[in-house]
Amino acid sequence: MALIFYSPINPADLWEAELKKHIPDLDFRRLEAPGDPAEIDMALCWKPPPGALAAFPNLKVIFSLAAGPDHLLSDPELPDVPIVRMVEPSLTGGVAEYIVLHVMRHHKAQRRFEEQQKARLWKEYFAPPAGTRRVGIMGLGAIGGEAARMLKAVGFDVAGWSRTPKQVAGVTSFHGADQLVDILARTDILVCILPKTPQTEGILNADLFAKLPQGASIVNAGRGDQLVERDLLDALESGQLSEATLDVFRTEPLPEVHPFWGHPRITVTPHSAGDPFADSGARVVAENILRFRRGEALPHLLDREAGY
Ligand code: NAP
């Protein structure tokens, strides 16, 4: 039996070589040249073309190249087989580092200094100690939990919000729709690292921004559909929000004419917070392939009912 690979961004040659370091007899095939479709029982992919995976009648498991499964769930013909989310150190750590970087930029007013430099303006400003800055993380899973630990280690006053109760040492935990208002009320810098589900669609909206202290800022590394773009522009205009860092967008690549590109208080990054590196990611995928071959339980399975 064989594994089919597809990704518009992850190099197939590299992933094949890394996987074969762990499983030399792996039959690795590319979606572009799959051979006999009946021989494919595993898929490893990011954003496969809709309908592509339905062509494999004996597919038994899908390994996602991404933490979020929405790139698969958007396929109306997606086979009803177990989906293993990508949870591995280079991705988790990479996105957590991104979150720490941009929380620090907001905290230390880096944007102010960049503007001052453009104007050759020497004007001191000293950020308050990290311990007085309240960071709120929406999504306290694999990535949000790691970001919370890192931010805590820097010294921030950190809280997190999840669907079910969570315990992260030193981090104040909120959960469920009812407690969203509580974490917002104590948050100066809000981080969103939620999966895309019907419940999180449009969650970063005017109503939510109004529940943050005036002048709060946001970092969105979750998914673009979670942000109501017009509401963000209005909240920046009114001063309810002071700045935003966005890695994910409703339309990617972000269209050249989009107002976010030139906005003085928005930082745009091209969905680059993190990605699995082939050496580290392949090690984890290989372990899961071997578990699958032995008929063992697979970790980090997508819960189709919850949507992540
Ligand atoms: P995860 O381990 O599944 O964690 C998801 C977290 O979100 C969990 O804490 C979950 O609560 C919480 N959550 C889900 N729905 C919720 C709701 N309705 N209300 C409150 N909390 C909710 O996923 P992960 O590996 O950390 O990844 C999270 C997301 O990050 C991905 O789905 C993807 O969208 C995004 N991401 C972005 C990039 C990038 O490059 N920008 C890279 C990787 C991932 P429970 O703990 O109670 O289940």
Short mmCIF file of C-alpha atoms and ligand atoms in Angstrom, two decimals:
data_model
loop_
_atom_site.label_atom_id
_atom_site.label_comp_id
_atom_site.label_asym_id
_atom_site.label_seq_id
_atom_site.Cartn_x
_atom_site.Cartn_y
_atom_site.Cartn_z
CA MET A 1 0.00 0.00 0.00
CA ALA A 2 1.13 3.58 -0.63
CA LEU A 3 1.05 7.17 0.64
CA ILE A 4 -0.10 10.01 -1.62
CA PHE A 5 1.52 13.45 -1.07
CA TYR A 6 0.29 16.87 -2.10
CA SER A 7 1.27 20.40 -1.05
CA PRO A 8 1.57 23.66 -2.99
CA ILE A 9 4.24 24.87 -0.51
CA ASN A 10 6.03 21.89 1.08
CA PRO A 11 8.64 20.30 -1.26
CA ALA A 12 7.67 16.68 -2.06
CA ASP A 13 11.30 15.57 -2.66
CA LEU A 14 12.37 16.77 0.77
CA TRP A 15 9.42 15.16 2.58
CA GLU A 16 9.96 11.89 0.70
CA ALA A 17 13.65 11.83 1.66
CA GLU A 18 12.93 12.66 5.31
CA LEU A 19 10.11 10.10 5.62
CA LYS A 20 12.29 7.39 4.06
CA LYS A 21 14.98 8.00 6.71
CA HIS A 22 12.47 6.52 9.16
CA ILE A 23 10.55 4.15 6.82
CA PRO A 24 12.89 3.08 3.97
CA ASP A 25 10.23 0.85 2.33
CA LEU A 26 7.59 3.62 2.20
CA ASP A 27 5.81 3.73 -1.18
CA PHE A 28 5.68 7.56 -1.55
CA ARG A 29 3.70 8.90 -4.49
CA ARG A 30 2.77 12.37 -5.70
CA LEU A 31 -0.80 13.39 -6.44
CA GLU A 32 0.34 14.41 -9.92
CA ALA A 33 1.40 10.77 -10.67
CA PRO A 34 -0.44 8.48 -8.25
CA GLY A 35 -0.22 5.20 -10.17
CA ASP A 36 -3.01 2.74 -9.38
CA PRO A 37 -5.49 4.69 -7.16
CA ALA A 38 -6.56 1.44 -5.46
CA GLU A 39 -3.05 1.08 -3.95
CA ILE A 40 -3.26 4.33 -1.97
CA ASP A 41 -4.25 3.89 1.69
CA MET A 42 -2.69 7.03 3.27
CA ALA A 43 -2.56 10.71 2.32
CA LEU A 44 -0.24 13.47 3.55
CA CYS A 45 -1.36 16.86 2.30
CA TRP A 46 -1.98 20.58 2.56
CA LYS A 47 -4.83 22.15 0.56
CA PRO A 48 -5.45 19.27 -1.86
CA PRO A 49 -7.68 20.29 -4.80
CA PRO A 50 -11.34 19.64 -3.90
CA GLY A 51 -12.37 16.11 -4.90
CA ALA A 52 -8.76 14.90 -5.31
CA LEU A 53 -8.75 12.56 -2.30
CA ALA A 54 -12.11 11.03 -3.30
CA ALA A 55 -10.27 9.36 -6.20
CA PHE A 56 -8.65 6.84 -3.83
CA PRO A 57 -11.21 4.13 -2.97
CA ASN A 58 -9.02 2.42 -0.33
CA LEU A 59 -7.87 5.57 1.50
CA LYS A 60 -7.87 4.82 5.25
CA VAL A 61 -6.19 7.81 6.90
CA ILE A 62 -5.26 11.42 6.09
CA PHE A 63 -2.25 13.10 7.72
CA SER A 64 -2.67 16.87 7.58
CA LEU A 65 0.42 18.95 6.84
CA ALA A 66 -1.25 21.74 8.85
CA ALA A 67 -2.43 22.14 12.44
CA GLY A 68 -5.80 23.42 11.25
CA PRO A 69 -7.93 20.90 9.35
CA ASP A 70 -10.05 23.52 7.51
CA HIS A 71 -8.01 23.07 4.29
CA LEU A 72 -9.43 19.52 4.17
CA LEU A 73 -12.91 20.10 5.59
CA SER A 74 -13.70 22.62 2.86
CA ASP A 75 -13.68 19.69 0.35
CA PRO A 76 -17.32 18.55 -0.10
CA GLU A 77 -16.07 15.15 -1.35
CA LEU A 78 -13.61 14.59 1.51
CA PRO A 79 -13.49 10.84 2.30
CA ASP A 80 -14.89 9.94 5.72
CA VAL A 81 -11.64 8.57 7.19
CA PRO A 82 -9.66 9.58 10.30
CA ILE A 83 -7.67 12.82 9.94
CA VAL A 84 -4.52 13.35 12.00
CA ARG A 85 -3.68 17.03 12.63
CA MET A 86 -0.06 18.16 12.40
CA VAL A 87 1.23 18.61 15.93
CA GLU A 88 5.02 18.70 15.98
CA PRO A 89 7.70 20.89 17.56
CA SER A 90 8.88 23.01 14.59
CA LEU A 91 5.31 24.11 13.83
CA THR A 92 4.14 24.56 17.42
CA GLY A 93 7.35 26.35 18.41
CA GLY A 94 7.43 28.44 15.24
CA VAL A 95 3.93 29.84 15.69
CA ALA A 96 4.48 30.34 19.43
CA GLU A 97 7.67 32.32 18.62
CA TYR A 98 5.67 34.45 16.16
CA ILE A 99 3.12 35.18 18.89
CA VAL A 100 5.85 36.12 21.38
CA LEU A 101 7.55 38.38 18.80
CA HIS A 102 4.40 40.35 18.02
CA VAL A 103 3.18 40.55 21.60
CA MET A 104 6.63 41.97 22.41
CA ARG A 105 6.41 44.44 19.50
CA HIS A 106 3.06 45.69 20.79
CA HIS A 107 4.29 45.72 24.39
CA LYS A 108 7.50 47.65 23.63
CA ALA A 109 5.76 50.05 21.19
CA GLN A 110 8.07 49.03 18.33
CA ARG A 111 5.71 50.54 15.74
CA ARG A 112 6.14 53.94 17.40
CA PHE A 113 9.93 53.71 17.08
CA GLU A 114 9.72 52.61 13.43
CA GLU A 115 7.57 55.67 12.65
CA GLN A 116 9.94 57.91 14.62
CA GLN A 117 12.92 56.53 12.69
CA LYS A 118 11.23 57.34 9.36
CA ALA A 119 10.84 60.92 10.64
CA ARG A 120 14.40 60.95 12.15
CA LEU A 121 12.72 61.79 15.43
CA TRP A 122 14.50 61.09 18.73
CA LYS A 123 11.81 60.75 21.39
CA GLU A 124 12.13 58.44 24.38
CA TYR A 125 9.38 56.08 25.44
CA PHE A 126 9.68 53.38 28.08
CA ALA A 127 7.25 50.46 28.10
CA PRO A 128 5.97 49.38 31.52
CA PRO A 129 7.26 46.07 32.95
CA ALA A 130 5.88 42.93 31.24
CA GLY A 131 4.30 41.87 34.53
CA THR A 132 1.85 44.76 34.28
CA ARG A 133 0.81 43.86 30.71
CA ARG A 134 -2.16 41.50 30.45
CA VAL A 135 -2.05 39.11 27.51
CA GLY A 136 -5.14 37.07 26.60
CA ILE A 137 -4.86 34.05 24.30
CA MET A 138 -7.94 32.77 22.50
CA GLY A 139 -7.19 29.09 21.87
CA LEU A 140 -5.18 27.27 24.52
CA GLY A 141 -4.40 24.12 22.53
CA ALA A 142 -1.08 22.78 21.22
CA ILE A 143 0.08 26.19 19.95
CA GLY A 144 -1.78 28.55 22.29
CA GLY A 145 -0.59 26.51 25.29
CA GLU A 146 3.05 26.75 24.17
CA ALA A 147 2.72 30.50 23.47
CA ALA A 148 1.19 30.96 26.93
CA ARG A 149 4.15 29.18 28.56
CA MET A 150 6.67 31.28 26.60
CA LEU A 151 4.90 34.57 27.37
CA LYS A 152 4.66 33.58 31.02
CA ALA A 153 8.41 32.90 31.01
CA VAL A 154 9.01 36.43 29.65
CA GLY A 155 7.02 37.74 32.60
CA PHE A 156 3.64 38.76 31.13
CA ASP A 157 0.37 38.41 33.04
CA VAL A 158 -1.13 35.68 30.83
CA ALA A 159 -4.66 34.28 30.54
CA GLY A 160 -6.10 31.81 28.04
CA TRP A 161 -9.52 30.89 26.71
CA SER A 162 -10.58 27.50 25.39
CA ARG A 163 -13.75 25.48 24.78
CA THR A 164 -13.13 23.14 27.71
CA PRO A 165 -11.23 23.88 30.97
CA LYS A 166 -7.43 23.83 30.64
CA GLN A 167 -4.56 24.03 33.10
CA VAL A 168 -1.32 25.76 32.14
CA ALA A 169 0.98 26.57 35.06
CA GLY A 170 0.78 30.23 36.03
CA VAL A 171 -1.81 31.03 33.35
CA THR A 172 -5.34 32.12 34.30
CA SER A 173 -7.75 29.90 32.41
CA PHE A 174 -11.19 30.79 31.05
CA HIS A 175 -13.43 28.55 28.99
CA GLY A 176 -16.69 28.46 27.10
CA ALA A 177 -18.72 31.20 25.45
CA ASP A 178 -19.89 32.59 28.83
CA GLN A 179 -16.35 33.35 30.01
CA LEU A 180 -15.18 35.09 26.85
CA VAL A 181 -16.25 38.44 28.26
CA ASP A 182 -14.17 37.81 31.40
CA ILE A 183 -10.89 37.25 29.58
CA LEU A 184 -11.54 40.21 27.26
CA ALA A 185 -12.09 42.56 30.21
CA ARG A 186 -8.57 41.76 31.54
CA THR A 187 -6.67 41.81 28.25
CA ASP A 188 -4.36 44.52 26.88
CA ILE A 189 -2.92 42.39 24.05
CA LEU A 190 -5.30 39.81 22.56
CA VAL A 191 -3.90 36.84 20.64
CA CYS A 192 -6.17 34.66 18.48
CA ILE A 193 -4.87 31.17 17.71
CA LEU A 194 -8.23 29.42 17.30
CA PRO A 195 -9.14 26.84 14.67
CA LYS A 196 -11.62 27.78 11.96
CA THR A 197 -15.05 26.39 12.93
CA PRO A 198 -18.63 27.69 12.60
CA GLN A 199 -18.31 28.98 16.21
CA THR A 200 -15.10 30.96 15.58
CA GLU A 201 -16.09 32.45 12.19
CA GLY A 202 -16.23 36.25 12.60
CA ILE A 203 -15.45 36.04 16.33
CA LEU A 204 -13.05 39.03 16.11
CA ASN A 205 -15.76 41.62 15.55
CA ALA A 206 -16.93 45.02 16.81
CA ASP A 207 -18.82 43.49 19.73
CA LEU A 208 -15.69 41.65 20.93
CA PHE A 209 -13.43 44.69 20.42
CA ALA A 210 -15.83 46.78 22.53
CA LYS A 211 -15.36 44.37 25.45
CA LEU A 212 -11.58 44.93 25.49
CA PRO A 213 -10.13 47.86 27.46
CA GLN A 214 -9.81 50.92 25.23
CA GLY A 215 -6.48 50.98 23.37
CA ALA A 216 -5.98 47.19 23.46
CA SER A 217 -4.25 45.53 20.50
CA ILE A 218 -4.70 42.23 18.67
CA VAL A 219 -2.55 39.56 17.04
CA ASN A 220 -4.41 37.14 14.76
CA ALA A 221 -2.52 33.99 13.77
CA GLY A 222 -5.59 31.72 13.71
CA ARG A 223 -7.53 31.99 10.45
CA GLY A 224 -8.59 34.99 8.37
CA ASP A 225 -12.30 34.20 8.54
CA GLN A 226 -12.23 34.83 12.27
CA LEU A 227 -11.78 38.58 11.68
CA VAL A 228 -14.50 40.97 10.51
CA GLU A 229 -12.19 43.22 8.53
CA ARG A 230 -14.42 46.32 8.43
CA ASP A 231 -14.87 46.14 12.22
CA LEU A 232 -11.10 46.11 12.72
CA LEU A 233 -10.65 49.21 10.54
CA ASP A 234 -13.43 51.00 12.47
CA ALA A 235 -11.99 50.00 15.87
CA LEU A 236 -8.54 51.32 14.85
CA GLU A 237 -10.12 54.51 13.54
CA SER A 238 -12.05 55.12 16.78
CA GLY A 239 -9.08 54.30 19.02
CA GLN A 240 -10.84 51.34 20.63
CA LEU A 241 -7.91 49.30 19.28
CA SER A 242 -4.38 50.71 19.07
CA GLU A 243 -2.85 48.25 16.60
CA ALA A 244 -3.14 44.86 14.96
CA THR A 245 -0.79 42.21 13.65
CA LEU A 246 -2.35 39.84 11.14
CA ASP A 247 -0.85 36.68 9.64
CA VAL A 248 -4.04 35.21 8.16
CA PHE A 249 -6.67 36.74 5.88
CA ARG A 250 -10.06 36.00 4.34
CA THR A 251 -8.41 36.12 0.92
CA GLU A 252 -4.85 34.81 0.64
CA PRO A 253 -2.65 36.12 -0.87
CA LEU A 254 -3.96 39.45 0.46
CA PRO A 255 -5.06 41.41 -2.66
CA GLU A 256 -2.71 44.24 -3.64
CA VAL A 257 -5.50 46.83 -3.27
CA HIS A 258 -6.48 45.70 0.25
CA PRO A 259 -6.52 48.55 2.82
CA PHE A 260 -4.59 46.47 5.39
CA TRP A 261 -1.37 46.70 3.32
CA GLY A 262 -0.90 50.43 3.77
CA HIS A 263 -2.60 50.90 7.14
CA PRO A 264 -0.30 52.72 9.58
CA ARG A 265 -1.36 50.56 12.53
CA ILE A 266 -1.63 47.13 10.92
CA THR A 267 1.29 44.75 10.48
CA VAL A 268 0.75 42.22 7.68
CA THR A 269 2.68 38.94 7.47
CA PRO A 270 1.98 36.41 4.67
CA HIS A 271 0.57 33.42 6.61
CA SER A 272 4.09 32.68 7.77
CA ALA A 273 3.75 32.32 11.53
CA GLY A 274 4.88 28.72 11.27
CA ASP A 275 5.01 25.59 9.13
CA PRO A 276 6.27 22.09 9.81
CA PHE A 277 9.91 21.71 8.80
CA ALA A 278 10.44 18.49 6.85
CA ASP A 279 12.98 16.89 9.22
CA SER A 280 10.96 17.44 12.38
CA GLY A 281 7.51 17.06 10.75
CA ALA A 282 8.45 13.84 8.91
CA ARG A 283 9.67 12.27 12.15
CA VAL A 284 6.22 12.75 13.68
CA VAL A 285 4.36 11.66 10.52
CA ALA A 286 6.57 8.55 10.27
CA GLU A 287 5.74 7.60 13.87
CA ASN A 288 2.06 7.93 13.00
CA ILE A 289 2.42 5.88 9.80
CA LEU A 290 4.04 3.09 11.83
CA ARG A 291 1.24 3.32 14.43
CA PHE A 292 -1.29 3.11 11.59
CA ARG A 293 0.46 0.07 10.10
CA ARG A 294 0.41 -1.65 13.50
CA GLY A 295 -3.28 -0.84 13.92
CA GLU A 296 -2.62 1.36 16.99
CA ALA A 297 -4.59 4.43 18.09
CA LEU A 298 -3.52 7.66 16.36
CA PRO A 299 -2.85 10.91 18.29
CA HIS A 300 -4.31 14.37 17.53
CA LEU A 301 -7.27 13.06 15.57
CA LEU A 302 -9.68 15.61 14.16
CA ASP A 303 -12.98 15.64 16.05
CA ARG A 304 -15.37 16.12 13.11
CA GLU A 305 -18.23 17.13 15.37
CA ALA A 306 -16.20 19.89 17.08
CA GLY A 307 -14.69 20.84 13.69
CA TYR A 308 -11.02 20.84 14.81
P1 NAP B 1 -5.60 22.76 18.92
O1 NAP B 1 -4.53 22.06 19.67
O2 NAP B 1 -6.76 21.97 18.40
O3 NAP B 1 -6.14 23.95 19.84
C1 NAP B 1 -7.29 24.68 19.52
C2 NAP B 1 -7.69 25.49 20.75
O4 NAP B 1 -8.83 26.29 20.40
C3 NAP B 1 -8.13 24.59 21.91
O5 NAP B 1 -7.69 25.15 23.13
C4 NAP B 1 -9.66 24.64 21.81
O6 NAP B 1 -10.33 24.40 23.04
C5 NAP B 1 -9.86 26.07 21.37
N1 NAP B 1 -11.18 26.27 20.77
C6 NAP B 1 -11.70 25.71 19.65
N2 NAP B 1 -12.95 26.13 19.44
C7 NAP B 1 -13.24 26.97 20.46
C8 NAP B 1 -14.39 27.72 20.81
N3 NAP B 1 -15.52 27.68 20.08
N4 NAP B 1 -14.33 28.47 21.93
C9 NAP B 1 -13.22 28.51 22.70
N5 NAP B 1 -12.09 27.83 22.41
C10 NAP B 1 -12.10 27.07 21.29
O7 NAP B 1 -4.99 23.51 17.64
P2 NAP B 1 -3.53 24.14 17.45
O8 NAP B 1 -2.60 23.11 16.94
O9 NAP B 1 -3.16 24.89 18.67
O10 NAP B 1 -3.83 25.16 16.26
C11 NAP B 1 -4.83 26.16 16.40
C12 NAP B 1 -5.08 26.89 15.10
O11 NAP B 1 -3.98 27.75 14.80
C13 NAP B 1 -5.19 26.02 13.85
O12 NAP B 1 -6.47 25.41 13.74
C14 NAP B 1 -4.97 27.04 12.75
O13 NAP B 1 -6.18 27.68 12.44
C15 NAP B 1 -4.02 28.06 13.42
N6 NAP B 1 -2.65 27.96 12.88
C16 NAP B 1 -2.13 29.02 12.19
C17 NAP B 1 -0.85 28.95 11.69
C18 NAP B 1 -0.25 30.13 10.95
O14 NAP B 1 0.76 29.96 10.26
N7 NAP B 1 -0.79 31.31 11.09
C19 NAP B 1 -0.06 27.81 11.87
C20 NAP B 1 -0.62 26.75 12.59
C21 NAP B 1 -1.91 26.85 13.09
P3 NAP B 1 -10.14 22.98 23.81
O15 NAP B 1 -8.73 23.02 24.35
O16 NAP B 1 -11.16 23.02 24.87
O17 NAP B 1 -10.34 21.91 22.79
#
